[in-house]
Amino acid sequence: MFLLLAMVHHPSDAELVSRFKEGDRTAYSEIVRRYQDKVFSMCLRWMRDDQVAREVAQDVFLALYRSLPTFRGDAQLSTWIYRVVINHCKNKRLYRKRRHVDFHEPLEGKRTDDDQPARQIAHDGPGTDATTQQSEAEVLIREALEHLDEEQRAIIVLRDLEDLGYEEIADLLGLARGTVKSRLHRARAQLARVLSRKIDERDVI
Amino acid sequence: MSEPFTTTDDSAFPDERLSAYLDGELSEVERAQLEASLQSDPALRADLDALSEARSFFAQHGAVAAPEGFLEDLLAAVEEEPEVVQLAWYRRPFGVPIEGLAVAAAALLVVWIALPGTRDTSEPTATGAGAAIMEQTRQTKSPSSSLASGYGTDAAADAEDEAKEAAEEVATTEGTVDPTTNAWEPPVDADQDGVAVAEIDEKARGVGVNDKLAIPGAKGFDLAEKKAEEERAAAEAAQKQAEMKAAEEAQRTTRTGTNFTQVPYSYTLYTEDAEVLYRLAAIAAKHRGEVTDSEKHELEVTELSGNDGATVLVQLPAHALQAFGKEIGALGSVYASADNTMFAGDPVEVRVRVQLAAGAPSGTGTAPNAARKARESLDQLEVGEAL
């Protein structure tokens, strides 16, 4: 009985898409609820700015709203969403770079600068979103991510937050599997160095 | 903490297998080898522990909840969206799969072409965008094409006249053969001296674009023979595309009461602005579109230089297509391709070939624009009204 109730209250993505196509707008809300944290996390870790992440996440879901009627279900909805997030984040970075509002790193750095940390200007700090009281862990993660380039951040997010396999990440980012493997390792190594240093300094956790 | 934690030397964590090991992405053999190494190498074991700790920390604390009010704001934004049109009927008009209709329409066209006296074979071969227009107008005129009979109105006739006029402009002078039947290639135009100016897709042909840009008096350039061969192949492809286009047209005219516009889905843009790709991306972003490279997955945006050209794919909401077409017109000289793909769903994908040119090739500023204007007249024709 409980299992049945659980199934009723947790329809699959495909069922939600189907319901939306049939005119059930609540299905769209359900999809957003299901993915909003994942999408926002990806956007935030990629863009490193709360407000920009919120804008991009909203654009992603608006794109979803427009595309759902023609979504054929050949791919999983989650995969499609990840792909849209990636495209939107890339385009947003481009847009901001052109307007000189984002100097953190080259948008399209050649892979020769893989090991170079992102160029930094004054750190926005935890006060970017004044309404958010950030935890110590959150501050640490933001600082650590400053040392990763855009691609490394994308890879580590897809792997460690979304739990995607190397093959799937490679497909989403248009990279070879071996490239994903090596860049993920370098990203984690960088993260390990920074986190350990910061943890030592602050004596937290 | 152990030594690796405090160094910023990239030689720390030298073994890339460690991360893959934590993720279970090593082969059996690799895993066994690494585990053997871990047994005998304390430093390696320390590296593994540090990486594992970093991985766990990020997995535990990296996810963030969407900000408060996110869903509500989003739903409010959705309310302002144009109504989402259910496009499923495109797939099965009258309960028949679209592919079936297309095949049937193509068969009808073949019969029509084959029957003597039903087709004016003396009609000049149009080129580029003109070919599509002539194809449309031909169908409009044809009494044997019952599916297209809905165009028999004054509005359609006016549009047809405009289209024919434009097509004549686009149709190049004698001896110019059009290679534009390839979906992603621009139309051919001619300069005032009658020298063919063809921008041929670099990727498809394996020849530098600038090799093809004609210089008055340079008729005997090296690639003439190869070009003639390509043109023959293009002519064959033109026939096929005309048939497909007729099928699409036939299908379109089976719809009634729908304000449906047809716009080019492929452009070639000549510009002197090396930053044109950024501007394109900005226009796309304005319409909430996405720009990717021609492989669809990654945008390597660069400023164009020298002979560089680029092809980008722009995914746009269908309702933004016409505005997008007009706006990129401000970036340079624009050819609207004859590739009018119908019923592509929403969002739709537009291919833009961008070519740096020190001044657009001769003729690009006149005939293509006139052709586009004429095509728009046709395209904006409301099928419902026409019927």
XYZ file of C-alpha atoms in Angstrom:
592
model
C 0.000 0.000 0.000
C 2.711 2.419 0.915
C 4.585 1.478 -2.213
C 1.494 2.186 -4.268
C 1.034 5.566 -2.630
C 4.663 6.362 -3.272
C 4.227 5.566 -6.928
C 1.169 7.735 -7.168
C 2.944 10.677 -5.642
C 6.177 10.262 -7.536
C 5.356 10.013 -11.187
C 8.236 9.478 -13.548
C 9.641 12.278 -15.648
C 8.072 10.716 -18.715
C 4.679 10.712 -17.036
C 5.023 14.351 -16.090
C 6.019 15.301 -19.609
C 3.084 13.382 -20.957
C 0.722 15.112 -18.561
C 2.091 18.500 -19.534
C 1.543 17.741 -23.197
C -2.030 16.929 -22.371
C -2.472 20.363 -20.867
C -1.778 19.696 -17.213
C 0.203 22.750 -16.148
C 0.760 21.389 -12.668
C 3.018 18.803 -14.246
C 5.385 21.587 -15.236
C 5.488 22.873 -11.672
C 6.246 19.363 -10.493
C 9.131 19.060 -12.938
C 10.523 22.390 -11.767
C 10.270 21.353 -8.130
C 12.045 18.140 -8.963
C 14.958 19.778 -10.760
C 15.222 23.306 -9.418
C 17.829 22.525 -6.781
C 19.976 20.554 -9.197
C 19.747 23.200 -11.881
C 20.412 26.037 -9.485
C 23.383 24.212 -7.989
C 24.893 23.618 -11.399
C 24.353 27.234 -12.407
C 25.718 28.594 -9.162
C 28.846 26.474 -9.196
C 29.437 27.321 -12.817
C 28.646 31.033 -12.715
C 29.763 31.662 -9.123
C 27.216 34.413 -8.656
C 23.871 33.918 -6.954
C 21.934 36.414 -8.996
C 23.345 35.299 -12.330
C 22.772 31.675 -11.373
C 19.161 32.472 -10.606
C 18.710 34.166 -13.973
C 20.295 31.302 -15.860
C 18.289 28.721 -13.954
C 15.107 30.582 -14.787
C 16.093 30.727 -18.448
C 16.726 27.006 -18.397
C 13.252 26.287 -17.096
C 11.674 28.719 -19.520
C 13.455 26.887 -22.324
C 12.078 23.690 -20.854
C 8.591 25.128 -20.860
C 8.866 26.075 -24.514
C 10.373 22.791 -25.553
C 8.310 20.319 -23.588
C 5.532 20.176 -26.177
C 7.987 18.790 -28.694
C 10.080 16.776 -26.285
C 9.973 13.300 -27.729
C 11.535 11.445 -24.893
C 14.370 9.995 -26.941
C 16.705 11.092 -24.190
C 16.020 11.299 -20.506
C 14.568 14.561 -19.359
C 17.415 14.959 -16.888
C 20.015 14.619 -19.628
C 18.188 17.149 -21.727
C 18.079 19.553 -18.799
C 21.794 19.142 -18.115
C 22.519 19.918 -21.725
C 20.413 23.060 -21.628
C 22.105 24.161 -18.422
C 25.508 23.729 -20.015
C 24.539 25.716 -23.091
C 22.952 28.484 -21.081
C 25.912 28.768 -18.745
C 28.332 28.941 -21.637
C 26.267 31.565 -23.411
C 25.841 33.578 -20.263
C 29.572 33.593 -19.645
C 30.063 34.771 -23.184
C 27.454 37.458 -22.799
C 28.971 38.747 -19.578
C 32.468 38.623 -20.915
C 31.490 40.784 -23.835
C 30.086 43.294 -21.440
C 33.178 43.171 -19.307
C 31.247 42.162 -16.254
C 33.069 38.908 -15.735
C 36.818 38.878 -15.662
C 37.444 35.798 -13.665
C 38.867 33.692 -16.414
C 39.148 33.371 -20.144
C 35.893 32.172 -21.598
C 37.481 29.877 -24.062
C 40.917 29.320 -22.695
C 43.054 26.965 -24.653
C 43.703 23.715 -22.928
C 47.301 24.696 -22.424
C 46.146 26.710 -19.449
C 44.422 23.795 -17.808
C 46.525 23.957 -14.735
C 46.321 27.656 -14.320
C 43.932 28.829 -11.688
C 41.342 31.277 -12.780
C 42.497 34.841 -12.915
C 40.971 36.628 -10.033
C 39.898 40.081 -9.200
C 38.516 41.088 -5.896
C 36.574 38.200 -4.530
C 32.871 38.829 -4.342
C 32.875 37.157 -1.011
C 30.001 35.627 0.739
C 28.131 38.884 0.701
C 27.100 38.511 -2.950
C 23.682 37.607 -1.756
C 23.262 39.576 1.404
C 20.127 37.734 2.328
C 21.921 34.415 2.468
C 23.730 33.502 5.574
C 26.366 31.255 4.143
C 27.727 28.394 6.092
C 31.409 27.963 6.661
C 31.380 25.006 4.313
C 29.747 27.097 1.620
C 32.421 29.766 1.972
C 35.091 27.114 1.698
C 33.588 25.631 -1.420
C 33.260 28.999 -3.086
C 36.859 29.788 -2.343
C 37.997 26.418 -3.585
C 36.045 26.746 -6.817
C 37.803 30.036 -7.506
C 40.868 27.965 -8.232
C 39.207 25.813 -10.854
C 38.609 26.791 -14.424
C 35.159 26.685 -15.951
C 35.503 23.254 -17.444
C 36.847 21.741 -14.273
C 33.927 23.174 -12.354
C 31.492 21.782 -14.882
C 33.035 18.340 -14.691
C 33.219 18.156 -10.925
C 29.639 19.355 -10.595
C 28.327 16.810 -13.076
C 30.276 14.049 -11.381
C 30.021 14.780 -7.687
C 26.713 16.591 -7.497
C 24.769 14.967 -10.308
C 26.509 11.619 -10.065
C 26.938 11.219 -13.797
C 29.394 8.712 -15.218
C 32.494 9.725 -17.145
C 30.970 8.646 -20.420
C 27.885 10.743 -19.938
C 29.896 13.769 -18.872
C 32.131 13.365 -21.900
C 29.084 13.290 -24.119
C 27.503 16.330 -22.513
C 30.642 18.446 -22.674
C 31.901 17.165 -25.981
C 35.109 15.823 -24.509
C 36.893 12.512 -24.700
C 36.382 10.195 -21.742
C 40.086 10.281 -20.953
C 39.973 14.058 -20.897
C 37.130 13.993 -18.413
C 39.079 11.581 -16.266
C 42.252 13.641 -16.174
C 40.518 17.004 -15.712
C 38.313 15.660 -12.974
C 41.362 14.383 -11.194
C 43.112 17.717 -11.485
C 39.991 19.493 -10.281
C 39.706 17.232 -7.263
C 43.398 17.560 -6.544
C 43.086 21.325 -6.627
C 40.018 21.153 -4.450
C 41.799 18.861 -2.015
C 44.741 21.224 -1.740
C 42.624 24.300 -1.199
C 40.151 22.673 1.135
C 42.866 21.143 3.241
C 44.699 24.419 3.531
C 41.546 26.310 4.398
C 40.404 23.662 6.809
C 43.773 23.817 8.494
C 43.581 27.588 8.699
C 40.083 27.730 10.037
C 40.086 24.546 11.969
C 36.558 23.763 10.941
C 34.627 20.546 10.475
C 48.103 17.508 7.707
C 50.367 15.617 5.438
C 52.683 17.261 2.981
C 50.523 17.133 -0.139
C 47.887 19.234 1.552
C 50.042 22.271 1.940
C 51.865 22.328 -1.323
C 50.602 24.173 -4.366
C 52.862 22.154 -6.552
C 51.015 20.402 -9.338
C 53.203 17.403 -8.806
C 50.965 16.577 -5.857
C 48.399 13.895 -6.570
C 50.314 12.699 -9.623
C 48.363 9.495 -10.079
C 45.256 10.164 -12.149
C 43.945 6.703 -11.449
C 43.035 7.704 -7.923
C 39.988 9.765 -8.829
C 38.786 7.194 -11.313
C 39.265 4.555 -8.622
C 37.040 6.488 -6.233
C 34.408 6.753 -8.950
C 34.567 3.102 -9.877
C 35.687 4.044 -13.375
C 38.791 1.873 -13.580
C 38.931 -1.387 -15.413
C 39.364 -4.564 -13.416
C 43.016 -4.778 -14.329
C 43.735 -1.147 -13.479
C 41.916 -1.458 -10.207
C 43.874 -4.517 -9.186
C 47.153 -2.838 -10.089
C 46.288 0.293 -8.161
C 45.157 -1.601 -5.106
C 48.465 -3.445 -5.099
C 50.289 -0.114 -5.250
C 48.180 1.271 -2.435
C 49.201 -1.598 -0.221
C 52.857 -0.767 -0.588
C 52.838 3.001 -0.964
C 51.690 5.053 2.062
C 52.029 8.332 0.156
C 49.702 7.079 -2.532
C 47.279 5.976 0.160
C 47.424 9.464 1.693
C 46.679 11.016 -1.673
C 43.708 8.732 -2.057
C 42.380 9.684 1.360
C 42.747 13.390 0.631
C 40.978 13.095 -2.701
C 38.256 11.039 -1.140
C 37.788 13.650 1.538
C 37.577 16.447 -1.018
C 35.111 14.446 -3.070
C 32.893 13.765 -0.093
C 33.063 17.350 1.082
C 31.995 18.704 -2.266
C 29.279 16.101 -2.728
C 27.934 16.889 0.732
C 28.137 20.666 0.642
C 28.222 21.503 -3.050
C 24.520 21.214 -3.709
C 22.488 24.306 -3.001
C 18.774 24.733 -2.704
C 17.107 27.002 -5.207
C 16.493 30.440 -3.731
C 13.259 31.157 -2.005
C 10.524 32.189 -4.391
C 12.267 30.716 -7.393
C 9.326 28.588 -8.470
C 6.825 31.393 -7.963
C 8.912 33.841 -9.984
C 9.357 31.283 -12.690
C 5.663 30.519 -12.930
C 4.958 34.241 -13.160
C 7.437 34.471 -16.025
C 5.817 31.501 -17.689
C 2.494 33.297 -17.563
C 3.995 35.977 -19.768
C 5.167 33.456 -22.303
C 3.315 33.159 -25.584
C 0.886 30.295 -25.484
C 2.607 27.030 -26.086
C 1.219 25.572 -29.261
C 0.770 21.878 -29.373
C 2.659 20.867 -32.448
C 1.883 17.207 -32.301
C -0.560 17.521 -35.144
C 2.307 18.172 -37.488
C 3.289 14.635 -37.031
C -0.062 13.171 -37.895
C -2.241 15.453 -39.932
C -5.479 13.642 -40.702
C -4.184 10.706 -38.776
C -1.546 10.040 -41.397
C 2.098 10.089 -40.395
C 3.832 13.107 -41.835
C 6.368 10.929 -43.587
C 3.586 9.198 -45.461
C 2.132 12.481 -46.630
C 5.527 13.644 -47.765
C 6.099 10.520 -49.789
C 2.655 10.781 -51.351
C 3.158 14.423 -52.203
C 6.563 13.708 -53.676
C 5.041 10.967 -55.802
C 2.397 13.397 -57.025
C 5.067 15.861 -57.964
C 7.028 13.264 -59.873
C 3.919 12.389 -61.861
C 3.283 16.032 -62.524
C 6.800 16.586 -63.741
C 6.679 13.517 -65.915
C 3.445 14.398 -67.654
C 4.131 16.358 -70.835
C 2.342 19.665 -71.140
C 1.791 20.133 -67.463
C 4.983 21.974 -66.907
C 6.667 24.838 -68.651
C 10.039 23.352 -69.410
C 11.284 26.562 -70.950
C 11.199 28.241 -67.612
C 14.677 29.457 -66.776
C 16.487 27.730 -64.004
C 16.373 29.907 -60.991
C 19.170 30.009 -58.546
C 19.586 30.389 -54.865
C 16.669 31.695 -52.960
C 14.997 32.295 -56.284
C 14.816 28.583 -56.926
C 12.673 28.068 -53.922
C 10.452 30.947 -54.812
C 10.027 29.774 -58.355
C 9.257 26.352 -57.076
C 6.611 27.775 -54.833
C 5.125 29.939 -57.529
C 5.151 27.075 -59.971
C 3.158 25.009 -57.565
C 0.849 27.899 -56.983
C 0.118 28.154 -60.661
C -0.279 24.519 -61.340
C -3.882 23.473 -61.686
C -2.830 19.887 -61.397
C -1.518 20.472 -57.927
C -4.759 20.412 -56.093
C -3.081 20.619 -52.728
C -1.581 23.952 -53.656
C -4.744 25.411 -55.094
C -5.298 27.474 -52.001
C -2.956 30.080 -53.348
C -5.310 31.094 -56.102
C -6.088 34.452 -54.543
C -5.181 38.022 -55.302
C -2.817 38.126 -52.404
C -1.119 35.017 -53.584
C -0.923 36.358 -57.098
C 0.667 39.565 -55.882
C 3.141 37.665 -53.831
C 3.823 35.461 -56.775
C 4.589 38.419 -59.003
C 6.916 39.837 -56.426
C 8.563 36.516 -55.992
C 9.064 36.058 -59.697
C 10.543 39.491 -59.990
C 12.908 38.797 -57.173
C 13.751 35.428 -58.533
C 14.706 36.989 -61.797
C 17.014 39.272 -59.917
C 18.573 36.384 -58.127
C 18.730 34.192 -61.154
C 22.165 34.985 -62.350
C 23.235 35.803 -65.821
C 23.626 33.218 -68.473
C 25.889 30.348 -67.775
C 25.744 30.610 -64.017
C 24.790 27.362 -62.438
C 23.557 27.227 -58.927
C 25.118 24.995 -56.274
C 22.654 26.014 -53.604
C 20.692 22.906 -53.286
C 22.815 21.802 -50.440
C 20.830 22.761 -47.427
C 23.571 24.737 -45.803
C 25.028 26.534 -48.722
C 24.320 30.066 -49.699
C 22.805 31.058 -52.968
C 24.882 32.077 -55.926
C 24.820 35.552 -57.218
C 26.561 37.264 -60.033
C 28.342 40.508 -60.130
C 27.711 43.034 -62.781
C 30.322 41.567 -65.029
C 28.626 38.249 -64.980
C 31.308 36.575 -62.951
C 29.959 33.921 -60.681
C 30.381 34.562 -57.016
C 29.937 31.438 -55.025
C 30.605 31.023 -51.382
C 30.995 27.319 -51.004
C 30.960 25.662 -47.678
C 34.510 25.094 -46.673
C 33.769 21.989 -44.693
C 31.632 20.324 -47.286
C 33.936 20.979 -50.163
C 37.293 20.995 -48.510
C 38.267 24.160 -50.313
C 39.006 27.512 -48.801
C 36.148 29.890 -49.088
C 38.246 32.696 -50.384
C 39.360 30.547 -53.254
C 35.854 30.863 -54.478
C 35.351 34.546 -54.168
C 35.409 35.764 -57.685
C 37.448 38.651 -58.859
C 36.239 40.305 -62.060
C 38.239 38.914 -64.890
C 39.340 35.862 -62.979
C 37.094 33.441 -64.813
C 39.765 30.848 -65.429
C 40.697 30.188 -61.845
C 42.160 26.857 -60.973
C 39.112 25.287 -59.484
C 36.893 25.773 -62.498
C 36.871 22.136 -63.453
C 36.163 20.972 -59.967
C 33.460 23.534 -59.662
C 31.762 22.339 -62.821
C 31.680 18.858 -61.387
C 30.242 20.153 -58.168
C 27.675 22.080 -60.065
C 26.498 18.996 -61.873
C 26.119 17.198 -58.576
C 24.380 20.239 -57.178
C 21.914 20.261 -60.058
C 20.946 16.699 -59.270
C 20.585 17.552 -55.632
C 18.488 20.554 -56.644
C 15.952 18.292 -58.246
C 15.698 16.195 -55.116
C 15.333 19.191 -52.912
C 12.673 20.657 -55.138
C 10.691 17.486 -54.720
C 11.075 17.577 -50.973
C 10.122 21.204 -50.915
C 7.020 20.461 -52.918
C 6.108 17.786 -50.437
C 6.497 20.246 -47.615
C 4.514 22.816 -49.487
C 1.748 20.363 -50.167
C 1.648 19.486 -46.546
C 1.578 23.090 -45.501
C -1.373 23.857 -47.678
C -3.333 21.070 -46.124
C -3.494 23.162 -42.998
C -6.330 25.565 -42.673
C -7.075 28.422 -40.372
C -3.567 28.672 -39.079
C -1.457 31.761 -39.218
C 1.725 30.058 -40.198
C 4.837 31.776 -41.370
C 7.705 30.373 -43.272
C 11.115 31.827 -42.728
C 14.591 30.911 -43.812
C 16.394 28.605 -41.473
C 19.791 29.175 -42.956
C 21.737 32.324 -43.548
C 25.098 33.322 -44.874
C 26.391 36.498 -43.389
C 29.208 38.523 -44.915
C 30.697 41.087 -42.641
C 33.851 42.997 -41.904
C 33.195 42.881 -38.183
C 35.577 40.401 -36.579
C 33.417 40.346 -33.482
C 30.380 39.256 -35.359
C 30.096 35.975 -33.470
C 29.712 37.783 -30.192
C 27.048 39.992 -31.663
C 25.253 36.977 -33.032
C 25.334 35.382 -29.622
C 23.983 38.564 -28.076
C 21.089 38.660 -30.516
C 20.354 35.024 -29.807
C 20.521 35.641 -26.074
C 18.108 38.520 -26.438
C 15.593 36.078 -27.824
C 16.493 33.552 -25.175
C 18.205 31.493 -27.778
C 21.272 29.344 -27.569
C 24.295 29.458 -29.789
C 26.404 26.404 -30.358
C 29.013 25.515 -32.872
C 28.295 23.415 -35.915
C 28.798 20.252 -33.893
C 25.956 21.290 -31.651
C 27.719 20.809 -28.388
C 30.227 23.498 -27.762
C 30.705 27.050 -28.794
C 34.279 27.974 -29.484
C 33.670 31.641 -29.822
C 36.531 33.511 -31.302
C 36.968 36.731 -33.059
C 37.277 35.993 -36.716
C 40.442 36.946 -38.459
C 41.946 36.725 -41.894
C 40.118 34.236 -44.032
C 38.310 32.646 -41.158
C 34.730 31.720 -41.491
C 32.499 30.044 -39.001
C 29.228 28.239 -38.922
C 27.094 28.445 -35.827
C 23.790 26.926 -34.919
C 21.276 29.127 -33.211
C 18.407 27.520 -31.407
C 15.555 29.951 -31.119
C 11.970 29.996 -29.998
C 9.959 29.750 -33.189
C 8.222 33.035 -32.559
C 11.574 34.850 -32.551
C 12.697 33.617 -35.940
C 11.572 36.543 -37.992
C 12.942 39.122 -35.594
C 16.234 37.261 -35.519
C 16.407 37.279 -39.307
C 15.895 41.003 -39.419
C 18.346 41.759 -36.660
C 21.237 39.845 -38.112
C 20.679 41.872 -41.259
C 22.259 44.746 -39.378
C 25.493 42.812 -38.924
C 26.418 42.674 -42.574
C 25.203 41.470 -45.913
C 22.904 38.566 -45.424
C 21.921 35.831 -47.781
C 18.802 34.041 -46.751
C 19.186 30.509 -47.901
C 16.619 28.750 -49.958
C 16.434 26.088 -47.333
C 13.001 26.687 -45.954
C 12.513 23.831 -43.615
C 8.987 23.566 -42.394
C 7.471 22.206 -39.269
C 10.689 22.023 -37.410
C 9.045 22.344 -34.035
C 9.841 24.814 -31.338
C 12.544 25.770 -30.634
C 13.913 25.749 -34.140
C 17.467 25.655 -35.271
C 18.958 28.234 -37.587
C 22.296 27.772 -39.226
C 24.353 30.878 -39.785
C 27.446 30.780 -41.905
C 29.602 33.781 -41.112
C 32.282 34.911 -43.475
C 34.663 37.785 -43.066
C 34.708 39.745 -46.256
C 36.334 43.059 -46.964
C 33.142 44.310 -48.460
C 30.446 41.845 -49.250
C 30.679 39.981 -52.511
C 29.210 41.908 -55.335
C 25.465 41.807 -55.510
C 24.803 40.663 -51.991
C 23.306 43.948 -51.027
C 20.610 44.000 -53.633
C 19.277 40.850 -55.121
C 19.234 38.707 -51.988
C 17.478 41.395 -50.044
C 14.906 41.801 -52.740
C 14.491 38.067 -52.851
C 14.093 37.940 -49.130
C 11.493 40.647 -49.223
C 9.588 38.792 -51.860
C 9.884 35.584 -49.947
C 8.596 37.222 -46.837
C 5.572 38.323 -48.775
C 4.973 34.741 -49.640
C 5.917 33.438 -46.282
C 3.684 35.720 -44.335
C 0.736 34.759 -46.373
C -1.839 33.377 -44.070
C -2.740 29.998 -45.280
C -6.135 30.293 -43.737
C -6.864 33.506 -45.583
C -5.604 32.136 -48.826
C -7.924 29.223 -48.540
